[in-house]
Tab-separated table of C-alpha atoms in Angstrom:
chain	number	residue	atom	x	y	z
A	1	MET	CA	107.322	85.090	90.791
A	2	LYS	CA	106.788	83.395	87.435
A	3	LEU	CA	108.485	84.482	84.238
A	4	LEU	CA	105.256	85.863	82.775
A	5	GLU	CA	104.562	87.808	85.964
A	6	LEU	CA	108.067	89.314	85.854
A	7	TYR	CA	107.466	90.273	82.228
A	8	ILE	CA	104.236	92.099	83.116
A	9	LEU	CA	105.823	93.740	86.165
A	10	ARG	CA	108.775	94.991	84.129
A	11	ARG	CA	106.534	96.478	81.441
A	12	VAL	CA	104.260	98.192	83.971
A	13	ALA	CA	107.236	99.598	85.893
A	14	GLN	CA	108.834	100.936	82.708
A	15	MET	CA	105.608	102.588	81.568
A	16	PHE	CA	105.050	103.942	85.103
A	17	LEU	CA	108.443	105.674	85.074
A	18	THR	CA	107.870	106.902	81.529
A	19	ALA	CA	104.660	108.599	82.658
A	20	LEU	CA	105.902	109.724	86.083
A	21	LEU	CA	109.145	111.500	85.213
A	22	PRO	CA	107.884	113.957	82.546
A	23	VAL	CA	104.750	114.886	84.510
A	24	LEU	CA	106.773	115.229	87.692
A	25	ALA	CA	109.280	117.461	85.900
A	26	ILE	CA	106.537	119.746	84.542
A	27	ILE	CA	104.757	120.156	87.892
A	28	TRP	CA	108.067	120.563	89.729
A	29	THR	CA	109.128	123.289	87.296
A	30	THR	CA	105.903	125.241	87.816
A	31	GLN	CA	106.297	124.988	91.602
A	32	VAL	CA	109.931	126.100	91.444
A	33	LEU	CA	109.187	129.079	89.200
A	34	ALA	CA	106.480	130.196	91.613
A	35	ARG	CA	109.234	130.598	94.234
A	36	ILE	CA	111.735	132.409	92.050
A	37	ASN	CA	111.164	135.479	94.249
A	38	LEU	CA	113.561	133.930	96.775
A	39	VAL	CA	116.322	134.997	94.397
A	40	THR	CA	114.806	138.203	93.033
A	41	ASP	CA	113.540	139.588	96.357
A	42	SER	CA	116.096	138.369	98.855
A	43	GLY	CA	119.253	138.220	96.765
A	44	GLN	CA	120.009	134.575	97.498
A	45	SER	CA	122.486	132.627	95.425
A	46	ILE	CA	121.553	130.113	92.772
A	47	GLY	CA	122.765	127.401	95.153
A	48	SER	CA	120.141	128.391	97.717
A	49	PHE	CA	117.493	128.362	95.013
A	50	ALA	CA	118.597	124.881	93.898
A	51	THR	CA	118.378	123.659	97.492
A	52	LEU	CA	114.853	125.020	97.819
A	53	ALA	CA	113.881	123.400	94.516
A	54	THR	CA	115.165	120.053	95.785
A	55	LEU	CA	113.122	120.402	98.970
A	56	ILE	CA	109.961	120.960	96.932
A	57	LEU	CA	110.270	117.681	95.011
A	58	PRO	CA	109.095	115.237	97.747
A	59	THR	CA	105.923	117.272	98.291
A	60	ILE	CA	104.570	116.550	94.806
A	61	ILE	CA	105.604	112.906	94.340
A	62	PRO	CA	102.667	111.387	96.319
A	63	ILE	CA	100.183	113.421	94.257
A	64	VAL	CA	101.577	112.479	90.832
A	65	MET	CA	102.421	108.844	91.562
A	66	PRO	CA	98.867	107.344	91.511
A	67	PHE	CA	98.071	108.896	88.130
A	68	ALA	CA	101.357	107.656	86.656
A	69	LEU	CA	100.491	104.174	87.918
A	70	VAL	CA	97.081	104.319	86.210
A	71	ILE	CA	98.768	105.286	82.931
A	72	GLY	CA	101.395	102.558	83.328
A	73	ILE	CA	98.850	99.797	83.985
A	74	THR	CA	96.257	100.741	81.373
A	75	GLN	CA	98.805	101.445	78.645
A	76	THR	CA	100.653	98.177	79.284
A	77	LEU	CA	97.513	96.036	79.341
A	78	THR	CA	96.054	97.799	76.303
A	79	ALA	CA	99.264	97.156	74.344
A	80	MET	CA	99.224	93.502	75.409
A	81	ASN	CA	95.583	93.217	74.313
A	82	ASN	CA	96.315	94.804	70.939
A	83	ASP	CA	99.192	92.350	70.446
A	84	SER	CA	96.835	89.473	71.397
A	85	GLU	CA	99.008	88.606	74.392
A	86	LEU	CA	96.060	88.719	76.804
A	87	ALA	CA	94.055	86.464	74.462
A	88	VAL	CA	96.927	83.944	74.344
A	89	ILE	CA	97.171	83.955	78.150
A	90	ASP	CA	93.434	83.243	78.406
A	91	ALA	CA	93.574	80.565	75.713
A	92	ALA	CA	96.433	78.833	77.526
A	93	GLY	CA	94.177	78.399	80.559
A	94	ALA	CA	96.289	80.627	82.804
A	95	SER	CA	94.678	82.110	85.895
A	96	ARG	CA	93.789	85.781	85.912
A	97	SER	CA	96.125	86.166	88.905
A	98	ILE	CA	99.026	85.901	86.458
A	99	ILE	CA	98.144	89.460	85.414
A	100	THR	CA	96.780	90.882	88.651
A	101	ARG	CA	99.381	89.569	91.126
A	102	PRO	CA	102.470	91.481	89.882
A	103	ILE	CA	100.480	94.672	89.361
A	104	ILE	CA	98.909	94.538	92.828
A	105	ALA	CA	102.316	93.809	94.396
A	106	PHE	CA	103.779	96.829	92.589
A	107	ALA	CA	100.850	99.009	93.712
A	108	VAL	CA	101.252	97.896	97.344
A	109	GLY	CA	104.914	98.879	97.210
A	110	LEU	CA	104.022	102.313	95.829
A	111	SER	CA	101.353	102.768	98.511
A	112	LEU	CA	103.897	102.060	101.263
A	113	LEU	CA	106.351	104.430	99.597
A	114	SER	CA	103.647	107.097	99.429
A	115	PHE	CA	102.938	106.650	103.158
A	116	LEU	CA	106.622	107.030	104.056
A	117	ILE	CA	107.069	110.128	101.900
A	118	ALA	CA	103.888	111.851	103.106
A	119	ASN	CA	104.422	111.156	106.814
A	120	LEU	CA	108.187	111.049	107.292
A	121	ILE	CA	109.990	112.866	104.492
A	122	GLU	CA	107.532	115.551	103.374
A	123	PRO	CA	107.043	117.212	106.818
A	124	GLN	CA	110.807	117.475	107.300
A	125	VAL	CA	111.484	119.051	103.906
A	126	ARG	CA	108.560	121.458	104.354
A	127	VAL	CA	109.982	122.648	107.678
A	128	ALA	CA	113.464	122.959	106.171
A	129	ALA	CA	112.082	125.017	103.273
A	130	ARG	CA	110.177	127.354	105.610
A	131	HIS	CA	113.245	127.910	107.805
A	132	MET	CA	115.356	128.550	104.727
A	133	ILE	CA	112.950	131.194	103.396
A	134	ALA	CA	112.638	132.800	106.832
A	135	ALA	CA	116.421	133.017	107.224
A	136	ALA	CA	116.761	134.551	103.758
A	137	TYR	CA	114.405	137.390	104.662
A	138	ALA	CA	115.486	137.871	108.283
A	139	ASP	CA	118.000	140.694	107.630
A	140	LEU	CA	116.521	142.036	104.421
A	141	LEU	CA	117.336	145.751	104.787
A	142	SER	CA	120.951	145.610	105.880
A	143	SER	CA	122.262	142.824	103.651
A	144	VAL	CA	119.925	142.217	100.740
A	145	ILE	CA	118.472	145.397	99.264
A	146	GLU	CA	120.471	146.440	96.236
A	147	GLU	CA	121.781	149.929	95.623
A	148	LYS	CA	119.789	152.353	93.438
A	149	SER	CA	116.821	150.025	92.984
A	150	PHE	CA	113.377	149.999	94.540
A	151	ARG	CA	112.628	146.865	96.512
A	152	ARG	CA	109.292	145.787	97.941
A	153	VAL	CA	109.952	144.588	101.468
A	154	GLU	CA	106.305	143.649	102.000
A	155	GLU	CA	102.914	144.748	100.703
A	156	GLY	CA	102.786	148.557	100.965
A	157	LEU	CA	106.436	149.026	102.054
A	158	TYR	CA	109.128	149.971	99.515
A	159	VAL	CA	112.773	150.896	100.144
A	160	GLN	CA	115.552	152.348	98.018
A	161	ILE	CA	119.141	153.182	98.961
A	162	SER	CA	121.792	155.050	96.997
A	163	GLU	CA	124.847	153.432	98.524
A	164	ARG	CA	125.752	150.778	101.065
A	165	GLN	CA	128.897	151.336	103.132
A	166	SER	CA	130.737	149.263	105.702
A	167	GLY	CA	129.382	149.034	109.222
A	168	ARG	CA	125.754	148.575	108.070
A	169	VAL	CA	125.634	152.244	106.978
A	170	LEU	CA	123.131	153.130	104.227
A	171	LYS	CA	123.358	156.343	102.183
A	172	GLY	CA	120.467	158.111	100.442
A	173	LEU	CA	117.478	156.406	102.041
A	174	PHE	CA	113.977	156.495	100.569
A	175	VAL	CA	111.140	154.648	102.305
A	176	ALA	CA	107.489	154.619	101.133
A	177	ASP	CA	105.051	153.166	103.655
A	178	SER	CA	101.368	152.833	102.692
A	179	ARG	CA	100.464	149.874	104.900
A	180	ASP	CA	98.126	151.963	107.042
A	181	PRO	CA	95.019	152.929	105.005
A	182	ALA	CA	94.557	156.056	107.181
A	183	PHE	CA	97.664	157.802	105.810
A	184	GLU	CA	100.730	157.400	103.592
A	185	LEU	CA	104.281	158.087	104.782
A	186	ILE	CA	107.351	158.888	102.686
A	187	TYR	CA	110.755	159.147	104.355
A	188	TYR	CA	113.890	160.793	102.944
A	189	ALA	CA	117.218	160.627	104.789
A	190	ARG	CA	120.827	161.352	103.900
A	191	GLU	CA	122.098	158.486	106.003
A	192	GLY	CA	120.818	155.552	107.977
A	193	ALA	CA	121.672	152.174	109.456
A	194	VAL	CA	119.946	149.060	110.750
A	195	ASP	CA	120.716	148.484	114.425
A	196	GLU	CA	122.511	145.336	115.549
A	197	THR	CA	119.304	143.623	116.633
A	198	GLY	CA	117.705	144.247	113.227
A	199	THR	CA	114.565	145.642	114.839
A	200	ALA	CA	114.928	149.336	113.857
A	201	LEU	CA	116.126	151.455	110.961
A	202	ILE	CA	117.838	154.598	112.306
A	203	MET	CA	117.597	157.474	109.800
A	204	ARG	CA	119.519	160.752	110.166
A	205	ASP	CA	119.149	164.191	108.599
A	206	GLY	CA	115.934	163.801	106.672
A	207	GLU	CA	112.245	164.490	106.540
A	208	VAL	CA	108.977	162.597	106.543
A	209	HIS	CA	105.936	163.449	104.403
A	210	ARG	CA	102.559	162.373	105.732
A	211	LYS	CA	99.616	162.378	103.326
A	212	ALA	CA	96.087	162.152	104.732
A	213	PRO	CA	93.137	160.637	102.797
A	214	ASP	CA	91.781	164.157	102.102
A	215	GLY	CA	94.995	165.029	100.224
A	216	ASN	CA	96.600	167.243	102.881
A	217	VAL	CA	100.355	166.732	103.251
A	218	SER	CA	102.402	167.558	106.338
A	219	VAL	CA	106.209	167.658	106.285
A	220	VAL	CA	108.391	167.128	109.353
A	221	ARG	CA	112.182	167.470	109.313
A	222	PHE	CA	114.241	165.367	111.699
A	223	ASP	CA	117.828	164.957	112.802
A	224	SER	CA	117.295	161.361	113.853
A	225	TYR	CA	114.328	159.048	113.352
A	226	SER	CA	113.791	155.389	114.278
A	227	PHE	CA	111.686	153.319	111.897
A	228	ASP	CA	110.340	150.226	113.692
A	229	LEU	CA	111.189	146.907	112.017
A	230	SER	CA	110.377	144.552	114.898
A	231	ASP	CA	107.110	143.240	113.457
A	232	LEU	CA	108.698	142.835	110.038
A	233	THR	CA	111.782	140.963	111.242
A	234	GLN	CA	109.767	138.728	113.554
A	235	THR	CA	107.361	137.843	110.762
A	236	ARG	CA	110.062	137.142	108.184
A	237	GLY	CA	112.690	135.755	110.516
A	238	GLN	CA	110.512	133.079	112.080
A	239	ALA	CA	109.028	130.143	110.201
A	240	ARG	CA	105.336	129.640	110.958
A	241	LEU	CA	104.550	125.936	110.912
A	242	ARG	CA	101.146	124.888	109.639
A	243	ALA	CA	99.312	121.580	109.773
A	244	SER	CA	100.895	120.343	106.520
A	245	ASP	CA	104.377	120.873	108.051
A	246	ARG	CA	103.770	118.680	111.107
A	247	GLY	CA	104.833	115.090	111.482
A	248	LEU	CA	102.383	112.264	112.051
A	249	PRO	CA	103.134	111.957	115.817
A	250	PHE	CA	102.266	115.644	116.308
A	251	LEU	CA	99.036	115.277	114.318
A	252	LEU	CA	98.015	112.257	116.369
A	253	ASN	CA	98.542	114.233	119.593
A	254	PRO	CA	98.664	117.984	118.804
A	255	ASP	CA	99.919	120.394	121.457
A	256	PRO	CA	96.837	122.281	122.733
A	257	THR	CA	99.007	125.287	123.647
A	258	ASP	CA	100.413	125.694	120.132
A	259	PRO	CA	99.137	129.019	118.685
A	260	ASP	CA	98.450	127.580	115.242
A	261	VAL	CA	96.609	124.580	116.694
A	262	LYS	CA	94.384	126.894	118.702
A	263	ALA	CA	93.779	129.152	115.708
A	264	HIS	CA	93.119	126.387	113.130
A	265	PRO	CA	92.070	123.143	114.864
A	266	GLY	CA	90.097	121.993	111.844
A	267	GLU	CA	93.180	122.027	109.621
A	268	TYR	CA	94.978	119.584	111.929
A	269	ARG	CA	91.978	117.248	112.017
A	270	SER	CA	91.689	117.303	108.229
A	271	GLU	CA	95.440	116.861	107.671
A	272	LEU	CA	95.626	113.847	109.994
A	273	HIS	CA	92.811	111.934	108.300
A	274	ARG	CA	94.019	112.923	104.826
A	275	ARG	CA	97.444	111.429	105.488
A	276	LEU	CA	95.960	108.237	106.897
A	277	ALA	CA	93.812	107.772	103.775
A	278	ASP	CA	95.691	109.158	100.771
A	279	TRP	CA	98.485	106.584	100.890
A	280	SER	CA	95.997	103.912	99.691
A	281	PHE	CA	95.268	105.666	96.385
A	282	PRO	CA	97.937	103.780	94.364
A	283	LEU	CA	96.432	100.437	95.372
A	284	SER	CA	92.794	101.436	94.848
A	285	LEU	CA	93.497	103.044	91.460
A	286	ALA	CA	95.543	99.997	90.419
A	287	LEU	CA	92.541	97.761	91.159
A	288	ILE	CA	90.289	100.079	89.137
A	289	SER	CA	92.763	100.003	86.239
A	290	LEU	CA	92.789	96.197	86.295
A	291	VAL	CA	88.998	96.113	86.141
A	292	VAL	CA	88.974	98.510	83.192
A	293	ALA	CA	91.861	97.063	81.144
A	294	GLY	CA	92.655	93.603	82.528
A	295	ASP	CA	90.512	91.509	80.160
A	296	ALA	CA	91.130	90.371	76.609
A	297	ARG	CA	88.771	92.339	74.360
A	298	SER	CA	87.915	92.290	70.687
A	299	HIS	CA	89.400	95.158	68.690
A	300	ARG	CA	85.965	95.859	67.228
A	301	GLU	CA	84.246	96.134	70.585
A	302	ALA	CA	82.861	99.624	71.125
A	303	ARG	CA	84.407	101.043	74.274
A	304	LEU	CA	86.313	103.995	75.609
A	305	HIS	CA	90.071	103.699	75.621
A	306	PRO	CA	90.951	102.078	78.962
A	307	MET	CA	93.372	104.887	79.828
A	308	VAL	CA	90.669	107.515	79.294
A	309	ALA	CA	88.159	105.637	81.427
A	310	ALA	CA	90.633	104.890	84.242
A	311	LEU	CA	92.068	108.419	84.353
A	312	THR	CA	88.574	109.899	84.417
A	313	LEU	CA	87.688	107.769	87.437
A	314	ALA	CA	91.034	108.586	89.078
A	315	LEU	CA	90.536	112.326	88.657
A	316	LEU	CA	86.990	112.082	90.018
A	317	LEU	CA	88.102	110.142	93.089
A	318	ARG	CA	91.027	112.517	93.719
A	319	TRP	CA	88.676	115.492	93.471
A	320	LEU	CA	86.287	113.871	95.955
A	321	SER	CA	89.207	113.283	98.313
A	322	PHE	CA	90.381	116.905	98.150
A	323	TYR	CA	86.818	118.159	98.561
A	324	SER	CA	86.180	115.955	101.590
A	325	ALA	CA	89.452	117.018	103.223
A	326	ASN	CA	88.690	120.707	102.678
A	327	GLN	CA	85.178	120.351	104.070
A	328	ALA	CA	86.454	118.375	107.072
A	329	GLU	CA	88.285	121.500	108.265
A	330	ASN	CA	84.943	123.053	109.175
A	331	ASN	CA	82.728	119.983	109.564
A	332	ALA	CA	83.899	116.730	111.156
A	333	ALA	CA	81.046	114.863	109.440
A	334	PHE	CA	83.136	114.781	106.239
A	335	VAL	CA	85.929	112.766	107.910
A	336	PRO	CA	84.426	109.340	106.941
A	337	ALA	CA	84.273	110.499	103.316
A	338	ILE	CA	88.051	110.991	103.325
A	339	TYR	CA	88.519	107.272	103.999
A	340	ALA	CA	85.570	106.073	101.923
A	341	THR	CA	86.778	107.688	98.697
A	342	PRO	CA	89.889	105.528	98.109
A	343	MET	CA	88.991	102.478	100.198
A	344	LEU	CA	85.394	101.947	99.095
A	345	SER	CA	86.302	102.391	95.427
A	346	GLY	CA	89.193	99.947	95.841
A	347	ALA	CA	86.941	97.410	97.572
A	348	LEU	CA	84.349	97.600	94.780
A	349	ALA	CA	87.086	97.111	92.186
A	350	ALA	CA	88.454	94.114	94.122
A	351	LEU	CA	84.989	92.518	94.177
A	352	ALA	CA	84.692	93.040	90.414
A	353	LEU	CA	88.046	91.308	89.923
A	354	LEU	CA	87.084	88.364	92.128
A	355	SER	CA	83.805	87.908	90.270
A	356	ASN	CA	85.706	87.554	86.938
A	357	LYS	CA	83.061	89.597	85.144
A	358	LYS	CA	83.945	91.846	82.268
A	359	THR	CA	82.883	95.456	82.479
A	360	HIS	CA	80.771	96.835	79.655
A	361	LEU	CA	79.553	100.260	78.745
A	362	PRO	CA	75.783	100.827	78.665
A	363	ARG	CA	74.268	99.750	75.342
A	364	PRO	CA	73.276	103.314	74.211
A	365	LEU	CA	76.843	104.519	74.817
A	366	ARG	CA	78.299	101.474	73.013
A	367	ASN	CA	76.067	102.158	70.006
A	368	LEU	CA	77.091	105.809	69.986
A	369	ILE	CA	80.796	104.937	70.046
A	370	SER	CA	80.314	102.326	67.324
A	371	ARG	CA	78.560	104.828	65.022
A	372	ALA	CA	81.304	107.381	65.666
A	373	GLN	CA	84.022	104.849	64.794
A	374	THR	CA	82.197	103.871	61.582
A	375	ALA	CA	81.836	107.514	60.541
A	376	ILE	CA	85.531	108.160	61.158
A	377	GLU	CA	86.587	105.067	59.196
A	378	LYS	CA	84.496	106.167	56.213
A	379	ARG	CA	86.277	109.507	56.132
A	380	LEU	CA	89.762	107.995	56.270
A	381	PRO	CA	91.699	107.911	52.960
A	382	GLY	CA	91.398	104.564	51.171
A	383	SER	CA	88.390	103.413	53.184
A	384	ASP	CA	86.397	102.891	49.966
A	385	ARG	CA	89.015	100.727	48.225
A	386	GLN	CA	88.165	97.220	47.138
A	387	PRO	CA	90.274	94.417	48.573
A	388	ASN	CA	92.858	92.773	46.300
A	389	GLY	CA	91.257	90.348	43.868
A	390	GLY	CA	87.801	91.820	44.355
A	391	GLY	CA	85.555	92.205	41.310
A	392	SER	CA	82.677	94.424	40.478
């Protein structure tokens, strides 16, 4: 690779990292905070929370990376154009491949990295995160619920205990169960314990209040009462794997006896084609960015900032990709659109690069931008000053 190509590659890579890391940190923080309930609801340590946060990171890198590449390319080429570096390269008779070759090579590398993350790393960390959350909630009543505080076990089920003793013994039990819309149940017990299997809460010396929808309340005292936890522990103790958690080999040949495959076959079809298409976004968006910002332009030419134009196209294409994938869950006719969105746009951009034609905005839009720039310049301080040496 020539010295000038290395120079362009280094600048694009630096700007790519400058755009990627802050955006990645912001999105990662929002995703981590959305799962803070792992600590607040299940009493896990900060180390467990940090592990979960680390597992989330690979799931967002393939989404953020193409946009960071667009920013890196357009900002680098715009800065080189403003410093007249692109004009000097053209004036020296250098081929346009001097600019495009290092950028395309960098984009191909990012596309391969995106494919590896989405198909090899991301499914594994998703499964690990689901198993971690399931294990944290598996024995919620006997080991997690804090003393003298109400805790929501699941929607409509709340538990409070006064004291936890050795041997899984719980003192001062209060359980409010409103999961069944036909009636509400409130349990009071002096003592209780979760059995060794974790499938039942045994309450002793208490009473249960049952409230019907018409407002009537019936009270039943009991010496011993078993509150069934089997559905709760099975739901929380087992990780349900969805289409996004499966590896590429499973998606290529899904198990027809798998309960989730039978219940949601469209999700597996959509996920397979999405993974086989989305990895090409870095390359296609890099080609679009080169078309938008890869030519030497006059500073007085009326045009949108290349970053604005390229990011607008990138967001539109990403939205079309998400929309096609969502629709493909219910209608297989949208599957070709999943591939056409990144690949067709990349092919059109490649043809524009090979034709060596500059892109221009429509004349009405160019005139509008030019008038707006002139109006802004007139309002700037000092715009009405005479140049040095000027007379009346």
